[in-house]
Short mmCIF file of C-alpha atoms in Angstrom, two decimals:
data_model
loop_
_atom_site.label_atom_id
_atom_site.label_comp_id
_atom_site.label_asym_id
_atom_site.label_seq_id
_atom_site.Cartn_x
_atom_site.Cartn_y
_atom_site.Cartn_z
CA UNK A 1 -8.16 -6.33 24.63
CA UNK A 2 -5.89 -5.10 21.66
CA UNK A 3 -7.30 -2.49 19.47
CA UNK A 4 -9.31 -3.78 16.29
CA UNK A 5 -8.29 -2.20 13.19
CA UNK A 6 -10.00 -2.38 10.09
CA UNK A 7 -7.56 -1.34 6.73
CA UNK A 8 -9.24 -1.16 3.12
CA UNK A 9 -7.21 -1.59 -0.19
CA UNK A 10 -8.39 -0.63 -3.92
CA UNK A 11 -5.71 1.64 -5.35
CA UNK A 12 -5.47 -0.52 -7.97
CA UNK A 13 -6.94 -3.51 -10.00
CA UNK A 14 -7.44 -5.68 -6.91
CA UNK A 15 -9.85 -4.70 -3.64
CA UNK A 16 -8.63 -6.19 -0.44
CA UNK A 17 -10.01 -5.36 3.18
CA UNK A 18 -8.07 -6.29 6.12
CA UNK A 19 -9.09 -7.00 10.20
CA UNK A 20 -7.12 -6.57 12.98
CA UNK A 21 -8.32 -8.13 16.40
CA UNK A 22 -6.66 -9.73 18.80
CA UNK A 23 -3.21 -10.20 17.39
CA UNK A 24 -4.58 -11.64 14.31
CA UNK A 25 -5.30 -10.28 10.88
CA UNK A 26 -8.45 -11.46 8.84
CA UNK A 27 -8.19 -10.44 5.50
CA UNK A 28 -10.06 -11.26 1.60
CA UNK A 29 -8.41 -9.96 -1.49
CA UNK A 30 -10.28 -10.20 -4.75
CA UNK A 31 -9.76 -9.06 -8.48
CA UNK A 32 -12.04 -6.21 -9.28
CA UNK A 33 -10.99 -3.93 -12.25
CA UNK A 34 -13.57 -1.36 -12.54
CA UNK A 35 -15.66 -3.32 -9.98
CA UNK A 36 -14.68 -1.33 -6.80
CA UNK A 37 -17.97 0.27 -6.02
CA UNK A 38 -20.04 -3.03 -6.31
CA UNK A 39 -17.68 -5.44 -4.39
CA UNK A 40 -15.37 -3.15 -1.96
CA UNK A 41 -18.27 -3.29 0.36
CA UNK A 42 -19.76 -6.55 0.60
CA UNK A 43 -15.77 -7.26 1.11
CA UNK A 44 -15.81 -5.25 4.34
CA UNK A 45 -18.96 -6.93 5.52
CA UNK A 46 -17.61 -10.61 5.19
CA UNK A 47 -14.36 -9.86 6.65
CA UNK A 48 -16.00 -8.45 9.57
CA UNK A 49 -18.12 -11.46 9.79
CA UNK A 50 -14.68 -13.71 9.74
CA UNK A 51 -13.39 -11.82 12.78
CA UNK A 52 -16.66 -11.93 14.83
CA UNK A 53 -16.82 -8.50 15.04
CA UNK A 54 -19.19 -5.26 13.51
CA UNK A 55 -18.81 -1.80 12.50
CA UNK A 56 -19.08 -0.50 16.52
CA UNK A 57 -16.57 -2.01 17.78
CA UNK A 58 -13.61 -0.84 15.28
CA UNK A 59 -11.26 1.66 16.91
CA UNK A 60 -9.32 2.63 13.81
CA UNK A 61 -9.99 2.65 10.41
CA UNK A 62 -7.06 2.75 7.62
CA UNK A 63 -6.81 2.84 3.72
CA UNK A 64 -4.21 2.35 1.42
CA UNK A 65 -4.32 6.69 0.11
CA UNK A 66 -2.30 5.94 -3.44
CA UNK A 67 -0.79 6.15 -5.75
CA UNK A 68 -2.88 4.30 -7.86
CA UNK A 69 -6.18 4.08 -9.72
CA UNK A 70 -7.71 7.77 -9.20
CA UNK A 71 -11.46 6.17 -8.66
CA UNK A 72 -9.94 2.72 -6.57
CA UNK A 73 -8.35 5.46 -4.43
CA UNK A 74 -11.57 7.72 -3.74
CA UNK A 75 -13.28 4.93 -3.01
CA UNK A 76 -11.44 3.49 -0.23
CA UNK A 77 -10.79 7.14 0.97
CA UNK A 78 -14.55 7.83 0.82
CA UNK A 79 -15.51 4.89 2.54
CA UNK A 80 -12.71 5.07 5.14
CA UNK A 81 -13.65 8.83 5.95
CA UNK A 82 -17.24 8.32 6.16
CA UNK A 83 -16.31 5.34 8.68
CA UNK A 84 -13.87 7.42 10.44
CA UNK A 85 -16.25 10.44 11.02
CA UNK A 86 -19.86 8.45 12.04
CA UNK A 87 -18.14 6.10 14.52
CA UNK A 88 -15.75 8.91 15.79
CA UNK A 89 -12.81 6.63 15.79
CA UNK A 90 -8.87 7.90 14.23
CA UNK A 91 -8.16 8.00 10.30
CA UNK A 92 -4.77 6.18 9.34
CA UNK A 93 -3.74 6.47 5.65
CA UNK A 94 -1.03 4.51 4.07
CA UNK A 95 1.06 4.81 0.56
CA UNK A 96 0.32 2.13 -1.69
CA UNK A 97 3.69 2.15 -2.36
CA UNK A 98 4.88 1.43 1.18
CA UNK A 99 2.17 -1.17 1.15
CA UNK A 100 3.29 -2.62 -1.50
CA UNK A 101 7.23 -2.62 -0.22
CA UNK A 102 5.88 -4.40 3.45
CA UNK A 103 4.01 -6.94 1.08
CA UNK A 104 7.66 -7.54 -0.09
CA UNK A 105 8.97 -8.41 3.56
CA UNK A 106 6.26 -10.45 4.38
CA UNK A 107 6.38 -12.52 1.54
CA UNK A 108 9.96 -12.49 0.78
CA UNK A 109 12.00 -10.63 3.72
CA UNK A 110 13.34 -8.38 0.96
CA UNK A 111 14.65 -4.76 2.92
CA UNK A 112 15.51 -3.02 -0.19
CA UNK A 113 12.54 -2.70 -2.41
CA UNK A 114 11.94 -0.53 -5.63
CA UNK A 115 7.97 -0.63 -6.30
CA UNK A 116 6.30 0.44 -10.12
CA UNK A 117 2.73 0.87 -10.65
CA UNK A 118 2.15 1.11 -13.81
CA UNK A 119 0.51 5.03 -14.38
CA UNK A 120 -0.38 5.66 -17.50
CA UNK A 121 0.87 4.44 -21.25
CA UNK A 122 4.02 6.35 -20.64
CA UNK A 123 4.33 6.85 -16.91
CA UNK A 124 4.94 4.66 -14.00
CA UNK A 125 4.66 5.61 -9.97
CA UNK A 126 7.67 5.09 -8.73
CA UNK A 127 9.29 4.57 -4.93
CA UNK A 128 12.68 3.76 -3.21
CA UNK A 129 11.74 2.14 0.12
CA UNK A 130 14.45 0.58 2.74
CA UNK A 131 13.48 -1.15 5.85
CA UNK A 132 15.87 0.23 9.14
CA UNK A 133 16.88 -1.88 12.41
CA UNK A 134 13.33 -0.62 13.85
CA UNK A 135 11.83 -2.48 11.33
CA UNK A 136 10.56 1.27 9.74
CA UNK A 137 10.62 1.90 6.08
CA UNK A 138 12.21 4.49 4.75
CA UNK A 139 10.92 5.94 1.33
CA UNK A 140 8.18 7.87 0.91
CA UNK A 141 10.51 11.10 0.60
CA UNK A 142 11.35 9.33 -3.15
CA UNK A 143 7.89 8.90 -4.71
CA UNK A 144 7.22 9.96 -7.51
CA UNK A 145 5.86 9.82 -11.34
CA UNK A 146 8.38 9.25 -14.08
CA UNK A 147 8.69 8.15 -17.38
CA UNK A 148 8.87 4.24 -18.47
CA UNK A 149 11.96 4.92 -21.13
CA UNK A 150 14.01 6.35 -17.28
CA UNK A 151 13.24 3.29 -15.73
CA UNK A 152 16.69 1.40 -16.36
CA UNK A 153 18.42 4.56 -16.57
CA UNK A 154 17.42 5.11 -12.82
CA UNK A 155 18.06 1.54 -11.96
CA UNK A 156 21.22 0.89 -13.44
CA UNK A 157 22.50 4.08 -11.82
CA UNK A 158 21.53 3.02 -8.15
CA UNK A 159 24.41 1.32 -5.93
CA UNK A 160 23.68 -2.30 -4.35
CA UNK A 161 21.03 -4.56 -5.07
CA UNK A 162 17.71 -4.15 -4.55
CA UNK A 163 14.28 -5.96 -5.37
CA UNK A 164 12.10 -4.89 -7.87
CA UNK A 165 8.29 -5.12 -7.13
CA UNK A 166 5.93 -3.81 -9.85
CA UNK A 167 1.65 -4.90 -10.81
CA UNK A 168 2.42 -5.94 -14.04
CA UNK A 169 5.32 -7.62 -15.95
CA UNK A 170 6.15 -5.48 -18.17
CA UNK A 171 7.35 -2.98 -16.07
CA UNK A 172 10.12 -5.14 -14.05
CA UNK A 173 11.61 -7.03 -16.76
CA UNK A 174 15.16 -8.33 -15.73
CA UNK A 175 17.47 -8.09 -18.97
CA UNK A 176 18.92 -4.65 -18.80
CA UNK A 177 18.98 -4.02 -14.93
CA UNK A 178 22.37 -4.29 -13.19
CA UNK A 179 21.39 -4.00 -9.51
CA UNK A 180 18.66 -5.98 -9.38
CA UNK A 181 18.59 -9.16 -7.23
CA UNK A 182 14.87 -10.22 -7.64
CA UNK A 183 11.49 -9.53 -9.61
CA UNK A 184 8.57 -9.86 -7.96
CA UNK A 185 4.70 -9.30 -9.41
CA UNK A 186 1.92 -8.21 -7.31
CA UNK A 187 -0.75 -6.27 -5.91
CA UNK A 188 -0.53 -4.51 -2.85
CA UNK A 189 -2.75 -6.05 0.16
CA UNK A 190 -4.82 -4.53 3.00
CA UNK A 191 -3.16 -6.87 5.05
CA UNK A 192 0.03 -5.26 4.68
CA UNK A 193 -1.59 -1.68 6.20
CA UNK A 194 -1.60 -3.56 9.40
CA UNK A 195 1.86 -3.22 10.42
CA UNK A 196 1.61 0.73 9.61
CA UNK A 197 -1.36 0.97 11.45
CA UNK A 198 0.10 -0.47 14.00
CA UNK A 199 3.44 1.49 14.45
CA UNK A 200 1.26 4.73 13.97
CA UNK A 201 -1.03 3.57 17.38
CA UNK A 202 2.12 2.80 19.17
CA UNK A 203 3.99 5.88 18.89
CA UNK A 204 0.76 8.08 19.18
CA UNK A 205 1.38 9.97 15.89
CA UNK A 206 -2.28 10.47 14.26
CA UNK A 207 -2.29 11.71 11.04
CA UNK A 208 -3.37 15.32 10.12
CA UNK A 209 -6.61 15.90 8.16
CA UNK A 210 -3.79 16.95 5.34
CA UNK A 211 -1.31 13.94 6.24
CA UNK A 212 -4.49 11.60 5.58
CA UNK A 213 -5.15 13.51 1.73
CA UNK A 214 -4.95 10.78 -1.08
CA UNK A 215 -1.69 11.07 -3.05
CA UNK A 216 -2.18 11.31 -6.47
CA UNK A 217 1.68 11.86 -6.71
CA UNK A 218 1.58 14.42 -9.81
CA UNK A 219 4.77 15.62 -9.11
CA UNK A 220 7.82 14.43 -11.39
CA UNK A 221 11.56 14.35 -11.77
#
C-alpha cells in the first residue's frame, strides 16, 4: 500500500488541503481571506472523508511553510506540527513559491517560472524556479523580498524566456517585460505539495526541525 500523505495550503488568500492515497490525490481548494482559522479545518475533515481515510492512518503530513500571509502560514504550520507530533508520523514543509512554480507545470508544462506574491503595498516575494531533466526544481536559493518599482528592472535584465506566475494582476502585467513568454494568475494549491512530498519520501531526506521553520523571507536584495 503506498504511503498516504496529507499536504495543507493557506499561505495566502485561498485554503486548500490535499490527500495522497493510493496513487491518487484528493484535494478541495476554497477562497478564505481572513477565514483560515474557521474553514482550514473542516477542509481537512472533508477531504479525508473523500479519500476514505482518517487522521490514523496518515504517514506524512506536509504544509506549504511561505512566503505568504504571516497568520495563513502559522496556521497551516500549527496545525501540521500538532499533526506531525500526536500521530508521530514525519513533517514535510514546502515553499509556497515552489508550490506555486509546480502548479505552473501541471497546469501549463511551463519549466521556467518566475512567481510574485504580492507582500506588502511596496514589496513583492519573489522566486526564480527551473525544472531539471529529474523533473527537480531549482530555485529556492533566489527567494527573496524586493521592491515592486525592481520588478521589470529584474525581468528585463534576465536572458531567455520565462513564465510569469503571480496572485494578483497587477503584479505580472505584460507591457514592459522583454523575456516574458506567458502570464499566468493564481493561487498556489495543496495539491501541488504532493509531488515534493513525494520526491522527499523517495530519496529519504526528512527535513530538520530548522529545514521545516516557516519562511517569512525578510531578507532582501
Amino acid at each position: 500500500m503506498s504511503n498516504i500523505i496529507l499536504a495543507i495550503d493557506s499561505s495566502i488568500d485561498c485554503c486548500s488541503v490535499a490527500v495522497y492515497k493510493k496513487k491518487y490525490i484528493y484535494s478541495l481548494s476554497e477562497k478564505c481571506k481572513k477565514k483560515h482559522t474557521t474553514q482550514i479545518l473542516p477542509m481537512i475533515q472533508e477531504t479525508l472523508l473523500k479519500a476514505n481515510t482518517e487522521f490514523k492512518k496518515l504517514d506524512y503530513v506536509s504544509f506549504a511553510k511561505g512566503p505568504g500571509n504571516f497568520t495563513g502560514i502559522r496556521i497551516a504550520a500549527s496545525i501540521a506540527q500538532s499533526l506531525s507530533f500526536s500521530l508521530k508520523i514525519p513533517l514535510i514543509s514546502i515553499s509556497t513559491l515552489a508550490i506555486m512554480a509546480e502548479k505552473a507545470w501541471r497546469k501549463y508544462k511551463q519549466k521556467k517560472i518566475l512567481v510574485l506574491i504580492n507582500a506588502k503595498k511596496t514589496e513583492v516575494y519573489w522566486g526564480k524556479y527551473i525544472r531539471n531533466k529529474e523533473s527537480i526544481w531549482i530555485g529556492e536559493h533566489t527567494e527573496s523580498l524586493i521592491k515592486k518599482k525592481i520588478i521589470i528592472e529584474k525581468i528585463n535584465n534576465l536572458k531567455k524566456k520565462w513564465t510569469l506566475v503571480g496572485n494578483e494582476s497587477q503584479l505580472i502585467q505584460v507591457k514592459n517585460f522583454l523575456h516574458i513568454n506567458n502570464t499566468k494568475i493564481f493561487s498556489p494549491n495543496a495539491k501541488d505539495i504532493i509531488p515534493f512530498a513525494l520526491l522527499t519520501i523517495k530519496n529519504k531526506k526528512l527535513f530538520s526541525l530548522e529545514e521545516n521553520s516557516i519562511n517569512y523571507l525578510y531578507n532582501k536584495f
